[in-house]
Short mmCIF file of C-alpha atoms and ligand atoms in Angstrom, two decimals:
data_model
loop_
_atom_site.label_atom_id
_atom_site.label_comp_id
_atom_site.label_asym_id
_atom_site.label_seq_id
_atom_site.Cartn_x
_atom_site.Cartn_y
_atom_site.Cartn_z
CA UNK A 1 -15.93 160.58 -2.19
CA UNK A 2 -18.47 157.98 -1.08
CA UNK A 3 -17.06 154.80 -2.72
CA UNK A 4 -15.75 152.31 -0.35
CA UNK A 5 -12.13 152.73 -0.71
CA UNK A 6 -11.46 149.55 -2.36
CA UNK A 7 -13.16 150.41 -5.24
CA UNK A 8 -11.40 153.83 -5.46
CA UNK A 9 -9.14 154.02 -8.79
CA UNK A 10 -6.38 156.14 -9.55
CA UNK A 11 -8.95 158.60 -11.34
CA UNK A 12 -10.46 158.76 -8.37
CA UNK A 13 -7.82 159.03 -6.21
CA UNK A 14 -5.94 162.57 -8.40
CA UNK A 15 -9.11 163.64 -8.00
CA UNK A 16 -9.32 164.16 -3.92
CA UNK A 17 -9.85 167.47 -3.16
CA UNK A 18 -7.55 169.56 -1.32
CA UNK A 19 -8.40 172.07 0.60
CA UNK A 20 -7.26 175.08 0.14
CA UNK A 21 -7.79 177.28 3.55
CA UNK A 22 -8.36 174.78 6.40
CA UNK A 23 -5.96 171.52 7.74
CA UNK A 24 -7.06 168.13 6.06
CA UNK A 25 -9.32 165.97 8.25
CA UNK A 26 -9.84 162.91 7.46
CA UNK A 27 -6.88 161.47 5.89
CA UNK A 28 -6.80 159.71 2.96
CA UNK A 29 -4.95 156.39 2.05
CA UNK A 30 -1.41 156.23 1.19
CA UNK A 31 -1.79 155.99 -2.79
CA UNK A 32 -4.07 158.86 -2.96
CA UNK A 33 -1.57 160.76 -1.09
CA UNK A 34 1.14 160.08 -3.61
CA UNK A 35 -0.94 160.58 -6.70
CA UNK A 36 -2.10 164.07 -5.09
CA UNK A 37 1.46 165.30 -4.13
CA UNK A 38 2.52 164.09 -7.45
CA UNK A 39 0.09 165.52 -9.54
CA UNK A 40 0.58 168.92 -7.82
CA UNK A 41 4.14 169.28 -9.01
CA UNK A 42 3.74 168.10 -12.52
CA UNK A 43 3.80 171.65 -14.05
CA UNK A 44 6.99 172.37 -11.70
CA UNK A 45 9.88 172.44 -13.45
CA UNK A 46 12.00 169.71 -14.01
CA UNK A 47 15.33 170.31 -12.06
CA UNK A 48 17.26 168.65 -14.67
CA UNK A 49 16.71 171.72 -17.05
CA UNK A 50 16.74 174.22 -14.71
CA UNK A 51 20.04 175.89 -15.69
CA UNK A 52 19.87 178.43 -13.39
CA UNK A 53 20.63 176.79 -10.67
CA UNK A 54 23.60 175.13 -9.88
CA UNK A 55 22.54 172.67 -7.12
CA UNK A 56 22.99 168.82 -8.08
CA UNK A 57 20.29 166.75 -9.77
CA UNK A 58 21.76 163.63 -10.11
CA UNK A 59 22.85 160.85 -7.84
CA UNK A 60 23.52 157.07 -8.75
CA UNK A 61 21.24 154.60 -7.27
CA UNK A 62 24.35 153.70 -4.78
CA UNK A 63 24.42 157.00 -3.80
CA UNK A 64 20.58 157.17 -3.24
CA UNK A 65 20.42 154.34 -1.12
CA UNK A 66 23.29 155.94 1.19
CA UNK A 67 21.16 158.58 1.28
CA UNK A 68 18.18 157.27 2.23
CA UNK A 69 19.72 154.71 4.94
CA UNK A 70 20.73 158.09 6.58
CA UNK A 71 17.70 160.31 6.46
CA UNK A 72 16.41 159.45 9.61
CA UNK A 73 19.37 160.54 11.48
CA UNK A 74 19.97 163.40 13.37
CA UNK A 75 22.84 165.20 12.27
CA UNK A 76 23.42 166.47 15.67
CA UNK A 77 23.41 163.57 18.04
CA UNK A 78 26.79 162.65 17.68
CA UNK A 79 26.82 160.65 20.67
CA UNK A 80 24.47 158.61 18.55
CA UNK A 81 26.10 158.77 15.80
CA UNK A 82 29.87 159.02 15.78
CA UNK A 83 30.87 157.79 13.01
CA UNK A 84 28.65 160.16 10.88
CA UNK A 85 30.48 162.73 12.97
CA UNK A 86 33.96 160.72 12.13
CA UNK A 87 33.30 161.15 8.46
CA UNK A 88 32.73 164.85 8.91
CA UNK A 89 35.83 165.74 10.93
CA UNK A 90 37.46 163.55 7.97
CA UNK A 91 36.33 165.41 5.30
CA UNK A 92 37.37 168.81 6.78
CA UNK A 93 41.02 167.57 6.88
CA UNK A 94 40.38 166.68 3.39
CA UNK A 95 39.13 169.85 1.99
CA UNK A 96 41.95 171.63 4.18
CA UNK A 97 44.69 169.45 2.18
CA UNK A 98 42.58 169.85 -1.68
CA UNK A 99 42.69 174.14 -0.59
CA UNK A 100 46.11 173.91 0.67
CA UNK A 101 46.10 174.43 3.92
CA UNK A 102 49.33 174.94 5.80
CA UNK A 103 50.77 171.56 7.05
CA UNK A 104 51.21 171.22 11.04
CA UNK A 105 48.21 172.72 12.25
CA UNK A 106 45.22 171.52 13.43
CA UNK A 107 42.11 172.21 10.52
CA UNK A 108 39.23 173.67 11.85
CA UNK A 109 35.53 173.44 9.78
CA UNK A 110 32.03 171.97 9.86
CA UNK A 111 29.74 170.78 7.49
CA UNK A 112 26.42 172.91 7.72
CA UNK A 113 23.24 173.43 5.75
CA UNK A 114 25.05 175.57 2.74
CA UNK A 115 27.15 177.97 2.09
CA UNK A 116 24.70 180.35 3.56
CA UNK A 117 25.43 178.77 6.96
CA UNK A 118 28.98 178.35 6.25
CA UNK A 119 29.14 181.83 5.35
CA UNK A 120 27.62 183.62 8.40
CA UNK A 121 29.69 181.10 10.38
CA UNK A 122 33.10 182.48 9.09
CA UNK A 123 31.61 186.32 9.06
CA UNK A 124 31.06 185.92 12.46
CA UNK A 125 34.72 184.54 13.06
CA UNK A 126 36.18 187.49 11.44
CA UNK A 127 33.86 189.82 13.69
CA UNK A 128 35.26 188.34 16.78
CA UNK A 129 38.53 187.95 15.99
CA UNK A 130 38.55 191.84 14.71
CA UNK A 131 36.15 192.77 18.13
CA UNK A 132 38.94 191.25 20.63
CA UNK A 133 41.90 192.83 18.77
CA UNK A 134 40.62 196.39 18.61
CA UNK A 135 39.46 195.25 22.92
CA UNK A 136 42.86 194.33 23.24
CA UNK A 137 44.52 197.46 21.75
CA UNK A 138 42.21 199.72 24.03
CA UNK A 139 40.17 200.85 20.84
CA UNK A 140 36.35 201.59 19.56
CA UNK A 141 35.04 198.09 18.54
CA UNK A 142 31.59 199.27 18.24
CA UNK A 143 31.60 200.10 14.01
CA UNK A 144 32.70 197.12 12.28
CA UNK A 145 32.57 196.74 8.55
CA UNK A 146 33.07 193.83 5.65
CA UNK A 147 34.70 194.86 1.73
CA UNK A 148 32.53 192.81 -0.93
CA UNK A 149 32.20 193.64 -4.30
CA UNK A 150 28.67 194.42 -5.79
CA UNK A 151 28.44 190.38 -7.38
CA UNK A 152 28.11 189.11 -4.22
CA UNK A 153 25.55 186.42 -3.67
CA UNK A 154 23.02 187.53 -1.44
CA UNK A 155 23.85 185.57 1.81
CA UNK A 156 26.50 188.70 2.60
CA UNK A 157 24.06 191.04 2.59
CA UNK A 158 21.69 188.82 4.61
CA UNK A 159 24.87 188.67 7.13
CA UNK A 160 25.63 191.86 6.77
CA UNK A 161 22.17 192.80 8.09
CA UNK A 162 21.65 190.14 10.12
CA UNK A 163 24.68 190.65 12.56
CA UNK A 164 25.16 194.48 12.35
CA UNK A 165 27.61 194.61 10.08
CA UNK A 166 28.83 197.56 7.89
CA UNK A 167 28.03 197.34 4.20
CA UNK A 168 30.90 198.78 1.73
CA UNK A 169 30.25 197.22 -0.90
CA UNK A 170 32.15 198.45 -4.02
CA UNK A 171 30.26 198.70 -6.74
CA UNK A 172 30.82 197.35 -10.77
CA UNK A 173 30.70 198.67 -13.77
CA UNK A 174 29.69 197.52 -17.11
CA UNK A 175 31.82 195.37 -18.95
CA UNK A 176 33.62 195.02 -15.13
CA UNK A 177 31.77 192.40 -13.13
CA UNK A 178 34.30 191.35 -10.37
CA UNK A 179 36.23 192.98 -7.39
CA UNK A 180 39.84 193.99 -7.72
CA UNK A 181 42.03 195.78 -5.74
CA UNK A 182 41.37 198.89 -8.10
CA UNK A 183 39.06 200.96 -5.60
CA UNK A 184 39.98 199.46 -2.04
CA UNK A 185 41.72 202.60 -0.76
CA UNK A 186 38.08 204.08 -0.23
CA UNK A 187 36.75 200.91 1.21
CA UNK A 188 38.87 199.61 3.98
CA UNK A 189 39.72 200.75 7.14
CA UNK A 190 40.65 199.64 10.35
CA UNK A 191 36.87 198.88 11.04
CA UNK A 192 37.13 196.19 8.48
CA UNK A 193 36.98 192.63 9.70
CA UNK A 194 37.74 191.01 6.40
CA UNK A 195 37.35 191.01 2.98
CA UNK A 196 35.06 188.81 0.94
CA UNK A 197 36.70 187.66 -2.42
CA UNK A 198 34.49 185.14 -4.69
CA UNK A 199 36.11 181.95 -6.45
CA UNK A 200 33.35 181.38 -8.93
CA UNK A 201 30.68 183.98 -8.65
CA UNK A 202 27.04 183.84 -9.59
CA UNK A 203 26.38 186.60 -12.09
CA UNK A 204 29.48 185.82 -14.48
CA UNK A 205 30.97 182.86 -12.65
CA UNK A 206 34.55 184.70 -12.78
CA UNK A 207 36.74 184.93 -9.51
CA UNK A 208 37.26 187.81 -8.25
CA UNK A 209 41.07 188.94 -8.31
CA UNK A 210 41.84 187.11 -5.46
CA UNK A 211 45.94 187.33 -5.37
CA UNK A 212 45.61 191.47 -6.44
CA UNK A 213 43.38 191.84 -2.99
CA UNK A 214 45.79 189.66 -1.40
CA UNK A 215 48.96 191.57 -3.03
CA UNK A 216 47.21 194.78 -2.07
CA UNK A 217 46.53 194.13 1.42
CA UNK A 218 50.14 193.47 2.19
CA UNK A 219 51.34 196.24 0.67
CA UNK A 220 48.14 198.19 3.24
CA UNK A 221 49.52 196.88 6.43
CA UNK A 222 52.74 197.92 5.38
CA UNK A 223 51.79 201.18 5.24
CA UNK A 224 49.12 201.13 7.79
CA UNK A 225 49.96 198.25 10.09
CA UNK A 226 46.26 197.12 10.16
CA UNK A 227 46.03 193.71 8.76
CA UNK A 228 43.27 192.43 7.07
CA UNK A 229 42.09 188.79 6.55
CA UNK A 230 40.54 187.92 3.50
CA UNK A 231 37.49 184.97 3.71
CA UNK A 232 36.73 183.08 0.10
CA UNK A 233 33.39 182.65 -1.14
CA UNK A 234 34.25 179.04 -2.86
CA UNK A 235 30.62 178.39 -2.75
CA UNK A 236 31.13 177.11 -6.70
CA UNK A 237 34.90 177.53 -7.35
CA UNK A 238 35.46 175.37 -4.10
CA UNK A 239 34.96 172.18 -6.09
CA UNK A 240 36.62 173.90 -9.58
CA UNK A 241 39.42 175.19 -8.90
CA UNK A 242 41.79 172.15 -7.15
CA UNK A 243 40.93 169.55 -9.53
CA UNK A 244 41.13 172.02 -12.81
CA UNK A 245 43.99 174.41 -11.74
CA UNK A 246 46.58 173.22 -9.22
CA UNK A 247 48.54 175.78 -10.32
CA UNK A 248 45.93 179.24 -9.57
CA UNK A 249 47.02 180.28 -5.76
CA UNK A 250 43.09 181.14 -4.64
CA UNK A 251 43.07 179.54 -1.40
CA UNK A 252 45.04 178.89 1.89
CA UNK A 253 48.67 179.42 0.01
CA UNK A 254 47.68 182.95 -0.05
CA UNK A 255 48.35 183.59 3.70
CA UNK A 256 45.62 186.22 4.30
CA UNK A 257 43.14 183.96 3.46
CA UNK A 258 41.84 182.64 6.81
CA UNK A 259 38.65 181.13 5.76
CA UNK A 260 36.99 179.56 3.07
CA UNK A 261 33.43 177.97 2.60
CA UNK A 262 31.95 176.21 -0.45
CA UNK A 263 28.99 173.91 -1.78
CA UNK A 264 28.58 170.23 -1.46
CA UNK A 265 25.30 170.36 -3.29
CA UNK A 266 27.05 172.40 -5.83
CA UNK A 267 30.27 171.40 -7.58
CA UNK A 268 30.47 168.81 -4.44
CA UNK A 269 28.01 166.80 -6.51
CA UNK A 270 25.43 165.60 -2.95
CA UNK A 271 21.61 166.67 -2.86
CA UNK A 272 20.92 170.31 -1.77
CA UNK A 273 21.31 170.59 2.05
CA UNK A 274 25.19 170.40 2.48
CA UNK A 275 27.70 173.41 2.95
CA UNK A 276 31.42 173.56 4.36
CA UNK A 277 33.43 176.18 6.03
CA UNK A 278 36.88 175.69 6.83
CA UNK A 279 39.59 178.03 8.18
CA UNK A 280 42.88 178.42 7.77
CA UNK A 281 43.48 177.09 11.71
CA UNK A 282 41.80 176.17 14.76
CA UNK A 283 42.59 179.25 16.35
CA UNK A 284 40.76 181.55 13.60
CA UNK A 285 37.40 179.95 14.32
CA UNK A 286 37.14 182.13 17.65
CA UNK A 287 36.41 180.48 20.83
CA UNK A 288 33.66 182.90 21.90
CA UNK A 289 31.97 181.04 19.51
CA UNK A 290 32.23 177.33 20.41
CA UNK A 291 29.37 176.00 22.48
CA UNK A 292 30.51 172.67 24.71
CA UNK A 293 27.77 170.27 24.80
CA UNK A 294 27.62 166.66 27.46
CA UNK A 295 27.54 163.88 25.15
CA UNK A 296 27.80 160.30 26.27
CA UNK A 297 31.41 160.03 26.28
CA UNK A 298 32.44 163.26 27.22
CA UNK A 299 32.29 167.19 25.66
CA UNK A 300 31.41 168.21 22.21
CA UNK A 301 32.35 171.24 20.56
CA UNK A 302 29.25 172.56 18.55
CA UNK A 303 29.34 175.59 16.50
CA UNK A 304 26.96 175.76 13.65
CA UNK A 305 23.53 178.33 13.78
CA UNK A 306 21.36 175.50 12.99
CA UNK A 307 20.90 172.21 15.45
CA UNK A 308 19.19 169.86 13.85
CA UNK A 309 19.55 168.50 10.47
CA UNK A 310 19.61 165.42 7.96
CA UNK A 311 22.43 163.53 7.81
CA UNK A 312 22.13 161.77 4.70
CA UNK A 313 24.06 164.80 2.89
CA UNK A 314 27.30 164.03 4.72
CA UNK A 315 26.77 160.55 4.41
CA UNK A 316 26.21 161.43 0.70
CA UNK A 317 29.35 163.70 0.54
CA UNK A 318 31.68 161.17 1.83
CA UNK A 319 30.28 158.49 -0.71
CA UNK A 320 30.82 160.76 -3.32
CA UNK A 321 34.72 161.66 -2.30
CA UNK A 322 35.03 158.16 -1.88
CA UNK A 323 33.79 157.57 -5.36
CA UNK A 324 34.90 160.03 -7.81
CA UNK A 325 38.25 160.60 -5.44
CA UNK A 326 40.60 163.51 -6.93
CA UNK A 327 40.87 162.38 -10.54
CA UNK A 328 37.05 161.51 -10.81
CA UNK A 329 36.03 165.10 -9.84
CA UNK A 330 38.82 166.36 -12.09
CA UNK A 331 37.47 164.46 -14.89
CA UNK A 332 33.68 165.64 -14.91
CA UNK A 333 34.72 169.00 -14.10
CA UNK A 334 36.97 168.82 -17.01
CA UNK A 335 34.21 167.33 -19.30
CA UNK A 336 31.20 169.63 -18.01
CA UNK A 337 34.00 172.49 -18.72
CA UNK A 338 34.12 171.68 -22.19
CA UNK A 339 30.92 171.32 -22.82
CA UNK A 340 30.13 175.42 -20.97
CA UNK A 341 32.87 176.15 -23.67
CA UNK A 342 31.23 174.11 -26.45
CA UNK A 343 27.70 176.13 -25.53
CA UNK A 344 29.08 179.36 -25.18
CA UNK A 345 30.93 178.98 -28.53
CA UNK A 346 27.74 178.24 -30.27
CA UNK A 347 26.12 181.14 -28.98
CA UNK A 348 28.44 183.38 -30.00
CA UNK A 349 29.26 182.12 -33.56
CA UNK A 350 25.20 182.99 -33.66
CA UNK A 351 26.11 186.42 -34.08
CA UNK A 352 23.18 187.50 -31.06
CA UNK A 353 25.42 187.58 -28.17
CA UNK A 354 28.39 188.78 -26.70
CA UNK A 355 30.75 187.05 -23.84
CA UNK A 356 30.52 188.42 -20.29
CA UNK A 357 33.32 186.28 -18.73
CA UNK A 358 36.48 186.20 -20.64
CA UNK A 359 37.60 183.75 -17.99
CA UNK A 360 36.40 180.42 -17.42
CA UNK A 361 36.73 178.67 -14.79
CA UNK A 362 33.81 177.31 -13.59
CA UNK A 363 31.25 175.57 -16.05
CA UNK A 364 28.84 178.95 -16.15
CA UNK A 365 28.08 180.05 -19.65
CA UNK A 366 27.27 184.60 -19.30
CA UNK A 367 26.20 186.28 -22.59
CA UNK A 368 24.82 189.37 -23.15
CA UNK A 369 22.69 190.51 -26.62
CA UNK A 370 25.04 191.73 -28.72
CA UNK A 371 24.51 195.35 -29.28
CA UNK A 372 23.06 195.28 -33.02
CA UNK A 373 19.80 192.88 -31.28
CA UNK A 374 17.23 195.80 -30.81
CA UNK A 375 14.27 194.11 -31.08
CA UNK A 376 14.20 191.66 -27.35
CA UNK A 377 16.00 191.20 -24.74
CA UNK A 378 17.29 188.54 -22.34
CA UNK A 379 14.55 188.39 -20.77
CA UNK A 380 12.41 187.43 -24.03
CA UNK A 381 14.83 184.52 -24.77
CA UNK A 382 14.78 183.44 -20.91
CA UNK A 383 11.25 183.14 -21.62
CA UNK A 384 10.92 182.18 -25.02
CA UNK A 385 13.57 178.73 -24.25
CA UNK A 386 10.94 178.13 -21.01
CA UNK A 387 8.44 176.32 -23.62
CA UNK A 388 11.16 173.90 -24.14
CA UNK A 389 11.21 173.19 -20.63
CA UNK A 390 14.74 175.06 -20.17
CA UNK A 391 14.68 177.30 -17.18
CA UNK A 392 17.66 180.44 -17.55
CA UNK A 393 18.18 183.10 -15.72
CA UNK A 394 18.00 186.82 -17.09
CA UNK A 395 19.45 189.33 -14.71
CA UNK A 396 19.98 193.10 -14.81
CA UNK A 397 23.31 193.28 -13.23
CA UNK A 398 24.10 194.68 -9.78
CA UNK A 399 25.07 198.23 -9.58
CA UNK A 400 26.60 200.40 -11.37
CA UNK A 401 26.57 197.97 -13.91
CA UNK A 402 22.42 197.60 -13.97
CA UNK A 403 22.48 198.73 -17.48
CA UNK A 404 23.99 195.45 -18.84
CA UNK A 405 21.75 192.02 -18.75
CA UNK A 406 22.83 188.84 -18.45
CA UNK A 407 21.70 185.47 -19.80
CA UNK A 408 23.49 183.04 -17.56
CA UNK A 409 23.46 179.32 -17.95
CA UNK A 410 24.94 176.87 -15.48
CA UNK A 411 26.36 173.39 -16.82
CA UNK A 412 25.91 171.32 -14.73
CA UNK A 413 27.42 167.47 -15.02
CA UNK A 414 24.71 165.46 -15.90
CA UNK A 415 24.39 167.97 -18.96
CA UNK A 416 26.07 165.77 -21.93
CA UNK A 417 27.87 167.60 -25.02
CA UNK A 418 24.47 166.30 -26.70
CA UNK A 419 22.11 167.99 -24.42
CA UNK A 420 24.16 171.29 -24.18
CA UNK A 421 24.22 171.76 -28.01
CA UNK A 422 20.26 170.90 -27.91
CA UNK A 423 20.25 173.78 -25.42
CA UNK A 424 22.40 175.89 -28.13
CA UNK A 425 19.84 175.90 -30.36
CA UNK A 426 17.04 176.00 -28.30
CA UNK A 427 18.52 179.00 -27.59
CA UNK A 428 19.55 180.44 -30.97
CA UNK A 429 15.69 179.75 -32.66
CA UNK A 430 14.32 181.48 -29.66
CA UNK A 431 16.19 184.51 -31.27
CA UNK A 432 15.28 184.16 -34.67
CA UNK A 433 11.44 184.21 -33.30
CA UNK A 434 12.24 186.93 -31.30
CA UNK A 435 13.83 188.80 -33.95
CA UNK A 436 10.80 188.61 -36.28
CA UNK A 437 8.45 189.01 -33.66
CA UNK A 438 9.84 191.24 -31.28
CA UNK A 439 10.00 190.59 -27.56
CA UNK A 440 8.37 192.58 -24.33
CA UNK A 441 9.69 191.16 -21.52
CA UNK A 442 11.70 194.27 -18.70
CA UNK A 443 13.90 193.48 -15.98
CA UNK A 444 11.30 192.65 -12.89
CA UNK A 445 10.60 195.35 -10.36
CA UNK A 446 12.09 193.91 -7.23
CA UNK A 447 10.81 194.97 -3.16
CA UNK A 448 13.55 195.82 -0.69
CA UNK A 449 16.48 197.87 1.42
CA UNK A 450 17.33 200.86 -0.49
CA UNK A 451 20.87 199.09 0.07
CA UNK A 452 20.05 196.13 -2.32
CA UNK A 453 18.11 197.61 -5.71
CA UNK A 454 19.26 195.06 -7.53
CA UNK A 455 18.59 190.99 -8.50
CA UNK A 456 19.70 188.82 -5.85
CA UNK A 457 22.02 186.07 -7.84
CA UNK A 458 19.66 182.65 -7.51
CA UNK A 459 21.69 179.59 -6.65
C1 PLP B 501 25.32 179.52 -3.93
C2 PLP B 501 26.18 180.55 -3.39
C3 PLP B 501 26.06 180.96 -2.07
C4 PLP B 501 24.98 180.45 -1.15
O1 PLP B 501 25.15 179.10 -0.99
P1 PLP B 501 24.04 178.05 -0.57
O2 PLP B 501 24.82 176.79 -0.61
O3 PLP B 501 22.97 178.11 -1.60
O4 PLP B 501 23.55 178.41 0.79
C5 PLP B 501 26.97 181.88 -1.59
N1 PLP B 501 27.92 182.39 -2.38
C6 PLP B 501 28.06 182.03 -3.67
C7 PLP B 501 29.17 182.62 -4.49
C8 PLP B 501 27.19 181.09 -4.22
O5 PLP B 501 27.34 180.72 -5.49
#
């Protein structure tokens, strides 16, 4: 461009070049920055129909400006920053209390990047804990291994791999998509440093039959005397469960259940970037594993994989607990409940699909083509309802179960009873033009570990 800049228009300005191959050199000004960034994600999707994730969109401008007061802070520097740090250690006691943690001992958790983080944190807890034991007893600690089921989300297997970890993952079977305590005598062992039990899983969004593990377990270390602690993958069902069924024992009443992570940036309702693990005690979060840094005022315990980060999710977090408080998350979750049901209803009176989760607890809507629909699959309608902007997700299932796809919608809050009937039949007329003009769409052909042939649940 050859203009002197103060001529430049916005037409001029989207039309910059970018290079495609080599660093930019000569800067540009600030509005022809925007306009360029801008312009670039315009064909993105918009998150707001992107139902396959389930990752909040929304945050009221209160909320935003919390956010972005914080998001030049360190997370880390808590001599800095104490009070962000304050908050935090606040919050853990509070999700200890909302997942019933026993009374009269002192909570243990952190807020990290996800549940990804929060997950490998607690894996590696349960690695420890089970390496010292078997060191303790005189006995091989060299082969440990972790029970999942086959709908796990994908950070297991990264830990799994990551930290050396034996697989066993026991597979599903169609028309069976969660874990129960049906096939665990081939799966355990005394190698086994916990087992991983889902509240709210991707695929299906069903729990995994947490209180049969649990039951099971008992009656294992009974027999065996090898006891087994169970972690809970509360990524979604973290932020479901308490405020929708007081009543369902998932979570730290169940005595085996030493751990549990979940979401903020999913049910938790703050931008992507927040995470929580929490155990049962202090003592569970293993003390191999707690680094002691010099801070101003004296030691700090740190113990998450990642240093630094943005604070303005924790600020965010707080806000929102503040907020909403008990009865405000009970009430959305109750309302974006109704309207998964209200979807889900409307698909099936269609006549084109079948129900993949019988129960629902948290706001994800699974369907599968009903057997009689020969002529497309889910994959079609996932891409059919993508004119209209909606992004699903089609999925072959995990094995042994790979011969059943899913269609799997996530309701998210800021999805009205308006919006999710809109979806409805956004949904339904993408089978009636699939049905008289056939679809073509296959599962996609994924890379990867022998160990993992199948879709890797999206978040
Ligand atoms: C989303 C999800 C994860 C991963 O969590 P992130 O917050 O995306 O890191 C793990 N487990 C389950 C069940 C999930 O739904």
């Amino acid at each position: 461009m050859s203009q002197s800049p103060d001529l430049l228009t916005p037409y001029d300005q989207f039309n910059f070049e970018v290079p495609e191959d080599h660093f930019p050199k000569m800067g540009m000004s600030s509005r022809a920055a925007q306009a360029l960034v801008l312009s670039d994600e315009w064909t993105d999707t918009n998150p707001m129909l992107n139902m396959s994730s389930f990752v909040t969109t929304y945050a009221e401008p209160e909320a935003r400006s919390v956010a972005h007061q914080n998001m030049f802070k360190n997370y880390i520097d808590h001599d800095m920053y104490p009070q962000l740090f304050a908050m935090e250690t606040r919050m853990v006691k509070w999700l200890h209390e909302l997942w019933n943690g026993p009374k009269g001992v002192e909570p243990y958790g952190t807020a990290t990047v996800g549940s990804s983080e929060a997950c490998m944190l607690a894996g590696l807890a349960h690695k420890w804990n089970w390496r010292q034991r078997r060191q303790k007893e005189g006995k091989d600690a060299s082969r440990p291994n972790m029970v999942t089921g086959g709908n796990v989300q994908i950070v297991w297997k990264k830990f799994l791999r990551y930290f050396d970890v034996e697989p066993r993952i026991v597979p599903l079977k169609p028309g069976q998509y969660t874990l129960t305590a049906e096939e665990l005598d081939k799966y355990v062992d005394e190698n086994t440093i916990a087992v991983v039990a889902i509240a709210g899983q991707t695929f299906t969004g069903e729990d995994d039959d947490i209180q049969g593990i649990h039951d099971w377990l008992d009656a294992y270390e009974k027999k065996t005397g090898i006891s087994i602690p169970m972690h809970i993958d509360g990524a979604s069902g973290g932020f479901v469960n308490p405020f929708l069924y007081p009543d369902y024992k998932w979570d730290f009443r169940l005595p085996r259940v030493q751990s549990i992570n979940a979401s903020g940036h999913k049910y938790g309702l703050t931008p992507p970037g927040l995470g929580w693990v929490v155990f049962r005690e202090r003592k569970i979060f293993n003390e191999d594993l707690v680094f002691y840094v010099n801070y101003l005022g004296g030691e700090m315990p740190t113990a998450t994989l990642n240093f630094s980060r943005n604070s303005m999710q924790v600020a965010v977090q707080y806000y929102q607990f503040l907020r909403l408080g008990f009865e405000g998350y009970k009430r959305i979750m109750q309302r974006t409940l109704d309207n998964a049901v209200a979807l889900r209803q409307r698909l099936v009176d269609s006549g084109y699909f079948t129900i993949m989760n019988d129960t629902q607890r948290i706001p994800v809507v699974a369907v599968t083509l009903d057997k009689k629909v020969k002529k497309f699959s889910e994959f079609d309608v996932s891409n059919k309802v993508r004119e209209k902007g909606w992004v699903l997700s089609a999925y072959q299932m995990p094995p042994n179960a790979e011969s059943v796809n899913s269609l799997r919608v996530v309701v998210r809050p800021h999805i009205n009873h308006n919006v999710s009937m809109k979806l409805a039949d956004d949904i339904i007329n993408a089978c009636k033009w699939l049905e008289q003009h056939g679809g073509t769409a296959t599962p996609p052909k994924l890379h990867g570990h022998a160990d993992e042939k199948s879709t890797a649940a999206k978040c």
